């Protein structure tokens, strides 16, 4: 009997930028993908700007990435789809846009909403935008992220990927989770500080679909590497092998 097909959508990792020489955006989670291959025909893709794929010609939004994977899904026709971190955000948005009810979906450490340490920065930005010209604000933002924060997701990116990062990093997709009609499975690490499960628990409880939530004890954001066996077990639960 042929194994079912699973399509993997990776997250946003600066080490996977094409401009830095990456040729495989799943190269940092090979143990996980190899473990999945025991149960699935695994299809791994590299999103534009990552793993050897060219940058988008213009900065992309989550919507652009969702439309992009929609074309791949039409071609591959997977039985399952798994989105990791930012990939989880893309897959969730695609589910909402497409109305898909056939593809069983796993969102692992999904970046539905992110947590930020400097919560007062938004207020400062509003003040600066009110008194400074746009060109100066852009320069100050670049200096802040590259020199002060030294954010590698931003500082190591090409210009178009910097702007793409800015467009996607503050997106809140909790309403998408409310509006998706087909249940998805969400898997978080208990100690994930980047995309904490607490930020989405209430939304999950109020969703129209009966989403399934699993929280891996002592897991962080990178549960694919730190809790590989437990994660794969949750994904393959109920799968006929």
PDB file of C-alpha atoms in Angstrom:
ATOM      1  CA  UNK A   1       0.000   0.000   0.000  1.00  0.00           C
ATOM      2  CA  UNK A   2       1.380   3.395  -0.995  1.00  0.00           C
ATOM      3  CA  UNK A   3       2.207   5.814   1.785  1.00  0.00           C
ATOM      4  CA  UNK A   4       0.119   8.999   2.003  1.00  0.00           C
ATOM      5  CA  UNK A   5       1.760  12.202   0.805  1.00  0.00           C
ATOM      6  CA  UNK A   6       2.596  15.043   3.188  1.00  0.00           C
ATOM      7  CA  UNK A   7       3.656  18.514   2.037  1.00  0.00           C
ATOM      8  CA  UNK A   8       5.978  20.425   4.392  1.00  0.00           C
ATOM      9  CA  UNK A   9       6.045  24.237   4.529  1.00  0.00           C
ATOM     10  CA  UNK A  10       9.049  25.569   6.430  1.00  0.00           C
ATOM     11  CA  UNK A  11       9.374  28.559   8.746  1.00  0.00           C
ATOM     12  CA  UNK A  12      11.334  31.813   8.602  1.00  0.00           C
ATOM     13  CA  UNK A  13      14.988  31.199   9.506  1.00  0.00           C
ATOM     14  CA  UNK A  14      17.704  33.653   8.463  1.00  0.00           C
ATOM     15  CA  UNK A  15      20.144  30.753   8.050  1.00  0.00           C
ATOM     16  CA  UNK A  16      17.925  29.521   5.227  1.00  0.00           C
ATOM     17  CA  UNK A  17      18.085  32.716   3.149  1.00  0.00           C
ATOM     18  CA  UNK A  18      19.080  31.987  -0.426  1.00  0.00           C
ATOM     19  CA  UNK A  19      21.318  35.077  -0.278  1.00  0.00           C
ATOM     20  CA  UNK A  20      23.371  33.375   2.465  1.00  0.00           C
ATOM     21  CA  UNK A  21      23.909  30.268   0.360  1.00  0.00           C
ATOM     22  CA  UNK A  22      21.207  27.945   1.686  1.00  0.00           C
ATOM     23  CA  UNK A  23      19.971  25.263  -0.701  1.00  0.00           C
ATOM     24  CA  UNK A  24      17.575  23.457   1.646  1.00  0.00           C
ATOM     25  CA  UNK A  25      15.283  25.245   4.083  1.00  0.00           C
ATOM     26  CA  UNK A  26      14.627  21.927   5.861  1.00  0.00           C
ATOM     27  CA  UNK A  27      18.336  21.175   6.268  1.00  0.00           C
ATOM     28  CA  UNK A  28      18.233  22.121   9.960  1.00  0.00           C
ATOM     29  CA  UNK A  29      15.444  19.606  10.667  1.00  0.00           C
ATOM     30  CA  UNK A  30      16.561  16.557   8.706  1.00  0.00           C
ATOM     31  CA  UNK A  31      16.030  14.126  11.593  1.00  0.00           C
ATOM     32  CA  UNK A  32      12.409  15.221  11.716  1.00  0.00           C
ATOM     33  CA  UNK A  33      11.796  14.905   7.974  1.00  0.00           C
ATOM     34  CA  UNK A  34      13.547  11.528   7.886  1.00  0.00           C
ATOM     35  CA  UNK A  35      11.381  10.301  10.769  1.00  0.00           C
ATOM     36  CA  UNK A  36       8.270  11.406   8.891  1.00  0.00           C
ATOM     37  CA  UNK A  37       9.432   9.592   5.760  1.00  0.00           C
ATOM     38  CA  UNK A  38       8.858   6.268   7.527  1.00  0.00           C
ATOM     39  CA  UNK A  39       5.128   6.988   7.385  1.00  0.00           C
ATOM     40  CA  UNK A  40       4.686   9.456   4.502  1.00  0.00           C
ATOM     41  CA  UNK A  41       5.894  10.339   1.050  1.00  0.00           C
ATOM     42  CA  UNK A  42       7.465  13.618   2.143  1.00  0.00           C
ATOM     43  CA  UNK A  43       7.455  16.622  -0.196  1.00  0.00           C
ATOM     44  CA  UNK A  44       9.661  19.453   1.081  1.00  0.00           C
ATOM     45  CA  UNK A  45       9.556  22.816  -0.633  1.00  0.00           C
ATOM     46  CA  UNK A  46      11.669  25.960  -0.387  1.00  0.00           C
ATOM     47  CA  UNK A  47       9.691  29.184  -0.359  1.00  0.00           C
ATOM     48  CA  UNK A  48      10.793  32.164  -2.478  1.00  0.00           C
ATOM     49  CA  UNK A  49      13.804  33.789  -0.826  1.00  0.00           C
ATOM     50  CA  UNK A  50      14.853  30.585   0.929  1.00  0.00           C
ATOM     51  CA  UNK A  51      16.808  27.428   0.150  1.00  0.00           C
ATOM     52  CA  UNK A  52      18.038  28.403  -3.288  1.00  0.00           C
ATOM     53  CA  UNK A  53      14.790  29.962  -4.503  1.00  0.00           C
ATOM     54  CA  UNK A  54      14.986  33.504  -5.882  1.00  0.00           C
ATOM     55  CA  UNK A  55      13.668  36.384  -3.804  1.00  0.00           C
ATOM     56  CA  UNK A  56      10.248  37.693  -4.785  1.00  0.00           C
ATOM     57  CA  UNK A  57      10.534  40.617  -7.211  1.00  0.00           C
ATOM     58  CA  UNK A  58       8.641  42.772  -4.714  1.00  0.00           C
ATOM     59  CA  UNK A  59       8.095  42.363  -0.952  1.00  0.00           C
ATOM     60  CA  UNK A  60       5.523  39.663  -0.247  1.00  0.00           C
ATOM     61  CA  UNK A  61       2.776  39.390   2.345  1.00  0.00           C
ATOM     62  CA  UNK A  62       1.380  36.294   4.052  1.00  0.00           C
ATOM     63  CA  UNK A  63      -1.335  36.389   1.405  1.00  0.00           C
ATOM     64  CA  UNK A  64       1.271  36.157  -1.382  1.00  0.00           C
ATOM     65  CA  UNK A  65       2.923  33.144   0.233  1.00  0.00           C
ATOM     66  CA  UNK A  66      -0.470  31.507   0.772  1.00  0.00           C
ATOM     67  CA  UNK A  67      -1.322  31.922  -2.909  1.00  0.00           C
ATOM     68  CA  UNK A  68       2.095  30.518  -3.812  1.00  0.00           C
ATOM     69  CA  UNK A  69       1.629  27.310  -1.818  1.00  0.00           C
ATOM     70  CA  UNK A  70      -1.890  27.068  -3.203  1.00  0.00           C
ATOM     71  CA  UNK A  71      -0.386  26.472  -6.630  1.00  0.00           C
ATOM     72  CA  UNK A  72       1.944  23.809  -5.248  1.00  0.00           C
ATOM     73  CA  UNK A  73      -0.931  22.098  -3.452  1.00  0.00           C
ATOM     74  CA  UNK A  74      -2.917  21.972  -6.685  1.00  0.00           C
ATOM     75  CA  UNK A  75       0.022  20.266  -8.384  1.00  0.00           C
ATOM     76  CA  UNK A  76       1.096  17.894  -5.602  1.00  0.00           C
ATOM     77  CA  UNK A  77      -2.389  17.067  -4.265  1.00  0.00           C
ATOM     78  CA  UNK A  78      -1.068  16.038  -0.820  1.00  0.00           C
ATOM     79  CA  UNK A  79      -3.116  14.021   1.641  1.00  0.00           C
ATOM     80  CA  UNK A  80      -1.588  15.998   4.508  1.00  0.00           C
ATOM     81  CA  UNK A  81       0.048  19.391   4.848  1.00  0.00           C
ATOM     82  CA  UNK A  82       2.309  20.550   7.667  1.00  0.00           C
ATOM     83  CA  UNK A  83       3.314  24.137   8.303  1.00  0.00           C
ATOM     84  CA  UNK A  84       6.109  24.949  10.740  1.00  0.00           C
ATOM     85  CA  UNK A  85       6.270  28.351  12.487  1.00  0.00           C
ATOM     86  CA  UNK A  86       5.816  30.945   9.714  1.00  0.00           C
ATOM     87  CA  UNK A  87       4.903  28.017   7.481  1.00  0.00           C
ATOM     88  CA  UNK A  88       2.038  27.334   9.871  1.00  0.00           C
ATOM     89  CA  UNK A  89       0.813  30.900   9.398  1.00  0.00           C
ATOM     90  CA  UNK A  90       0.943  30.476   5.623  1.00  0.00           C
ATOM     91  CA  UNK A  91      -0.948  27.187   5.731  1.00  0.00           C
ATOM     92  CA  UNK A  92      -3.616  28.582   8.064  1.00  0.00           C
ATOM     93  CA  UNK A  93      -4.151  31.579   5.785  1.00  0.00           C
ATOM     94  CA  UNK A  94      -4.322  29.281   2.764  1.00  0.00           C
ATOM     95  CA  UNK A  95      -6.981  27.194   4.522  1.00  0.00           C
ATOM     96  CA  UNK A  96      -9.045  30.313   5.071  1.00  0.00           C
ATOM     97  CA  UNK A  97      -8.619  31.621   1.515  1.00  0.00           C
ATOM     98  CA  UNK A  98      -9.207  28.290  -0.214  1.00  0.00           C
ATOM     99  CA  UNK A  99     -11.938  26.889   2.025  1.00  0.00           C
ATOM    100  CA  UNK A 100     -10.123  23.543   1.817  1.00  0.00           C
ATOM    101  CA  UNK A 101     -11.860  20.743   3.720  1.00  0.00           C
ATOM    102  CA  UNK A 102     -10.021  17.715   2.332  1.00  0.00           C
ATOM    103  CA  UNK A 103      -6.375  18.097   3.356  1.00  0.00           C
ATOM    104  CA  UNK A 104      -5.607  17.086   6.912  1.00  0.00           C
ATOM    105  CA  UNK A 105      -3.531  19.899   8.359  1.00  0.00           C
ATOM    106  CA  UNK A 106      -0.876  20.154  11.078  1.00  0.00           C
ATOM    107  CA  UNK A 107       0.364  23.510  12.353  1.00  0.00           C
ATOM    108  CA  UNK A 108       3.567  23.040  14.371  1.00  0.00           C
ATOM    109  CA  UNK A 109       4.716  25.969  16.543  1.00  0.00           C
ATOM    110  CA  UNK A 110       2.623  28.123  14.200  1.00  0.00           C
ATOM    111  CA  UNK A 111       3.326  31.864  14.089  1.00  0.00           C
ATOM    112  CA  UNK A 112      -0.345  32.788  14.260  1.00  0.00           C
ATOM    113  CA  UNK A 113       0.704  35.616  16.556  1.00  0.00           C
ATOM    114  CA  UNK A 114       4.169  36.352  17.888  1.00  0.00           C
ATOM    115  CA  UNK A 115       5.292  37.639  21.260  1.00  0.00           C
ATOM    116  CA  UNK A 116       7.492  40.714  21.591  1.00  0.00           C
ATOM    117  CA  UNK A 117       9.591  41.788  24.549  1.00  0.00           C
ATOM    118  CA  UNK A 118       9.445  45.536  23.856  1.00  0.00           C
ATOM    119  CA  UNK A 119       5.720  46.174  24.025  1.00  0.00           C
ATOM    120  CA  UNK A 120       6.108  49.977  24.221  1.00  0.00           C
ATOM    121  CA  UNK A 121       7.917  50.230  20.876  1.00  0.00           C
ATOM    122  CA  UNK A 122       4.676  50.528  18.926  1.00  0.00           C
ATOM    123  CA  UNK A 123       3.787  53.736  20.775  1.00  0.00           C
ATOM    124  CA  UNK A 124       7.218  55.212  20.087  1.00  0.00           C
ATOM    125  CA  UNK A 125       6.865  54.382  16.403  1.00  0.00           C
ATOM    126  CA  UNK A 126       3.526  56.213  16.236  1.00  0.00           C
ATOM    127  CA  UNK A 127       5.071  59.358  17.717  1.00  0.00           C
ATOM    128  CA  UNK A 128       8.039  59.241  15.336  1.00  0.00           C
ATOM    129  CA  UNK A 129       5.784  58.709  12.324  1.00  0.00           C
ATOM    130  CA  UNK A 130       3.816  61.804  13.284  1.00  0.00           C
ATOM    131  CA  UNK A 131       6.822  64.135  13.403  1.00  0.00           C
ATOM    132  CA  UNK A 132       9.495  62.717  11.071  1.00  0.00           C
ATOM    133  CA  UNK A 133       9.599  62.278   7.277  1.00  0.00           C
ATOM    134  CA  UNK A 134       9.081  58.751   5.988  1.00  0.00           C
ATOM    135  CA  UNK A 135      12.592  58.459   4.552  1.00  0.00           C
ATOM    136  CA  UNK A 136      14.149  59.262   7.930  1.00  0.00           C
ATOM    137  CA  UNK A 137      11.865  56.835   9.739  1.00  0.00           C
ATOM    138  CA  UNK A 138      12.945  54.096   7.335  1.00  0.00           C
ATOM    139  CA  UNK A 139      16.611  54.891   7.984  1.00  0.00           C
ATOM    140  CA  UNK A 140      16.125  54.910  11.758  1.00  0.00           C
ATOM    141  CA  UNK A 141      14.247  51.600  11.610  1.00  0.00           C
ATOM    142  CA  UNK A 142      17.070  49.988   9.645  1.00  0.00           C
ATOM    143  CA  UNK A 143      19.673  51.287  12.089  1.00  0.00           C
ATOM    144  CA  UNK A 144      17.634  50.110  15.065  1.00  0.00           C
ATOM    145  CA  UNK A 145      17.094  46.581  13.757  1.00  0.00           C
ATOM    146  CA  UNK A 146      20.597  46.077  12.359  1.00  0.00           C
ATOM    147  CA  UNK A 147      22.831  47.948  14.833  1.00  0.00           C
ATOM    148  CA  UNK A 148      20.896  48.054  18.108  1.00  0.00           C
ATOM    149  CA  UNK A 149      18.722  44.959  18.071  1.00  0.00           C
ATOM    150  CA  UNK A 150      21.026  43.134  15.638  1.00  0.00           C
ATOM    151  CA  UNK A 151      18.028  41.158  14.447  1.00  0.00           C
ATOM    152  CA  UNK A 152      19.516  38.550  12.054  1.00  0.00           C
ATOM    153  CA  UNK A 153      16.173  37.937  10.378  1.00  0.00           C
ATOM    154  CA  UNK A 154      16.359  41.559   9.239  1.00  0.00           C
ATOM    155  CA  UNK A 155      20.054  42.463   9.173  1.00  0.00           C
ATOM    156  CA  UNK A 156      21.122  39.401   7.157  1.00  0.00           C
ATOM    157  CA  UNK A 157      18.296  39.711   4.639  1.00  0.00           C
ATOM    158  CA  UNK A 158      18.338  41.291   1.191  1.00  0.00           C
ATOM    159  CA  UNK A 159      16.360  44.487   0.763  1.00  0.00           C
ATOM    160  CA  UNK A 160      13.257  42.759  -0.596  1.00  0.00           C
ATOM    161  CA  UNK A 161      13.354  40.108   2.138  1.00  0.00           C
ATOM    162  CA  UNK A 162      13.757  42.800   4.809  1.00  0.00           C
ATOM    163  CA  UNK A 163      10.566  44.425   3.617  1.00  0.00           C
ATOM    164  CA  UNK A 164       8.870  41.047   3.343  1.00  0.00           C
ATOM    165  CA  UNK A 165       9.900  40.255   6.925  1.00  0.00           C
ATOM    166  CA  UNK A 166       8.416  43.546   8.102  1.00  0.00           C
ATOM    167  CA  UNK A 167       5.149  42.768   6.338  1.00  0.00           C
ATOM    168  CA  UNK A 168       4.730  39.339   7.933  1.00  0.00           C
ATOM    169  CA  UNK A 169       6.297  39.584  11.388  1.00  0.00           C
ATOM    170  CA  UNK A 170       3.522  41.621  13.021  1.00  0.00           C
ATOM    171  CA  UNK A 171       0.585  39.791  11.415  1.00  0.00           C
ATOM    172  CA  UNK A 172      -2.085  38.448  13.774  1.00  0.00           C
ATOM    173  CA  UNK A 173      -3.969  35.509  12.227  1.00  0.00           C
ATOM    174  CA  UNK A 174      -6.185  34.599  15.161  1.00  0.00           C
ATOM    175  CA  UNK A 175      -9.239  35.642  13.183  1.00  0.00           C
ATOM    176  CA  UNK A 176      -8.228  33.175  10.480  1.00  0.00           C
ATOM    177  CA  UNK A 177      -8.253  30.457  13.110  1.00  0.00           C
ATOM    178  CA  UNK A 178     -11.785  31.511  14.061  1.00  0.00           C
ATOM    179  CA  UNK A 179     -12.999  31.537  10.471  1.00  0.00           C
ATOM    180  CA  UNK A 180     -11.506  28.272   9.189  1.00  0.00           C
ATOM    181  CA  UNK A 181     -14.333  25.747   9.020  1.00  0.00           C
ATOM    182  CA  UNK A 182     -12.254  22.581   8.696  1.00  0.00           C
ATOM    183  CA  UNK A 183     -10.513  21.414  11.910  1.00  0.00           C
ATOM    184  CA  UNK A 184      -6.723  21.594  12.041  1.00  0.00           C
ATOM    185  CA  UNK A 185      -4.263  20.112  14.518  1.00  0.00           C
ATOM    186  CA  UNK A 186      -2.064  22.586  16.376  1.00  0.00           C
ATOM    187  CA  UNK A 187       1.076  21.409  18.171  1.00  0.00           C
ATOM    188  CA  UNK A 188       3.045  23.737  20.441  1.00  0.00           C
ATOM    189  CA  UNK A 189       5.938  23.465  22.828  1.00  0.00           C
ATOM    190  CA  UNK A 190       4.952  24.258  26.414  1.00  0.00           C
ATOM    191  CA  UNK A 191       7.925  26.640  26.802  1.00  0.00           C
ATOM    192  CA  UNK A 192       7.772  28.297  23.384  1.00  0.00           C
ATOM    193  CA  UNK A 193       8.581  31.992  23.955  1.00  0.00           C
ATOM    194  CA  UNK A 194       8.427  33.011  20.283  1.00  0.00           C
ATOM    195  CA  UNK A 195       4.884  31.810  19.540  1.00  0.00           C
ATOM    196  CA  UNK A 196       3.390  30.990  22.968  1.00  0.00           C
ATOM    197  CA  UNK A 197       0.371  28.725  23.029  1.00  0.00           C
ATOM    198  CA  UNK A 198      -1.294  30.946  25.641  1.00  0.00           C
ATOM    199  CA  UNK A 199      -1.810  33.635  22.987  1.00  0.00           C
ATOM    200  CA  UNK A 200      -4.057  31.350  20.921  1.00  0.00           C
ATOM    201  CA  UNK A 201      -5.740  29.121  23.517  1.00  0.00           C
ATOM    202  CA  UNK A 202      -8.784  31.336  23.908  1.00  0.00           C
ATOM    203  CA  UNK A 203      -9.157  31.675  20.147  1.00  0.00           C
ATOM    204  CA  UNK A 204      -8.999  27.910  19.715  1.00  0.00           C
ATOM    205  CA  UNK A 205     -11.731  27.452  22.313  1.00  0.00           C
ATOM    206  CA  UNK A 206     -13.994  29.903  20.464  1.00  0.00           C
ATOM    207  CA  UNK A 207     -13.330  28.648  16.930  1.00  0.00           C
ATOM    208  CA  UNK A 208     -16.178  27.433  14.741  1.00  0.00           C
ATOM    209  CA  UNK A 209     -14.248  24.278  13.906  1.00  0.00           C
ATOM    210  CA  UNK A 210     -13.247  21.736  16.547  1.00  0.00           C
ATOM    211  CA  UNK A 211      -9.504  22.246  16.303  1.00  0.00           C
ATOM    212  CA  UNK A 212      -7.205  19.835  18.137  1.00  0.00           C
ATOM    213  CA  UNK A 213      -4.477  21.278  20.368  1.00  0.00           C
ATOM    214  CA  UNK A 214      -1.450  19.367  21.664  1.00  0.00           C
ATOM    215  CA  UNK A 215       1.160  20.912  23.957  1.00  0.00           C
ATOM    216  CA  UNK A 216       4.482  19.111  24.285  1.00  0.00           C
ATOM    217  CA  UNK A 217       5.827  19.213  27.833  1.00  0.00           C
ATOM    218  CA  UNK A 218       9.081  21.162  28.220  1.00  0.00           C
ATOM    219  CA  UNK A 219       9.189  21.846  24.486  1.00  0.00           C
ATOM    220  CA  UNK A 220      10.290  25.155  23.006  1.00  0.00           C
ATOM    221  CA  UNK A 221       9.833  26.524  19.500  1.00  0.00           C
ATOM    222  CA  UNK A 222      12.112  23.914  17.914  1.00  0.00           C
ATOM    223  CA  UNK A 223      10.219  20.800  18.980  1.00  0.00           C
ATOM    224  CA  UNK A 224      11.009  19.161  15.639  1.00  0.00           C
ATOM    225  CA  UNK A 225      14.598  18.769  16.842  1.00  0.00           C
ATOM    226  CA  UNK A 226      14.212  18.564  20.620  1.00  0.00           C
ATOM    227  CA  UNK A 227      11.119  16.321  20.762  1.00  0.00           C
ATOM    228  CA  UNK A 228      11.231  14.592  17.386  1.00  0.00           C
ATOM    229  CA  UNK A 229       9.720  11.249  18.402  1.00  0.00           C
ATOM    230  CA  UNK A 230       6.886  12.810  20.387  1.00  0.00           C
ATOM    231  CA  UNK A 231       6.040  15.223  17.575  1.00  0.00           C
ATOM    232  CA  UNK A 232       6.042  12.504  14.917  1.00  0.00           C
ATOM    233  CA  UNK A 233       3.889  10.320  17.185  1.00  0.00           C
ATOM    234  CA  UNK A 234       1.268  13.077  17.421  1.00  0.00           C
ATOM    235  CA  UNK A 235       1.280  13.582  13.658  1.00  0.00           C
ATOM    236  CA  UNK A 236       0.957   9.890  12.867  1.00  0.00           C
ATOM    237  CA  UNK A 237      -1.617   9.126  15.573  1.00  0.00           C
ATOM    238  CA  UNK A 238      -4.453   7.195  13.988  1.00  0.00           C
ATOM    239  CA  UNK A 239      -2.565   6.785  10.731  1.00  0.00           C
ATOM    240  CA  UNK A 240      -2.803   3.328   9.194  1.00  0.00           C
ATOM    241  CA  UNK A 241       0.744   2.089   8.578  1.00  0.00           C
TER     242      UNK A 241
END
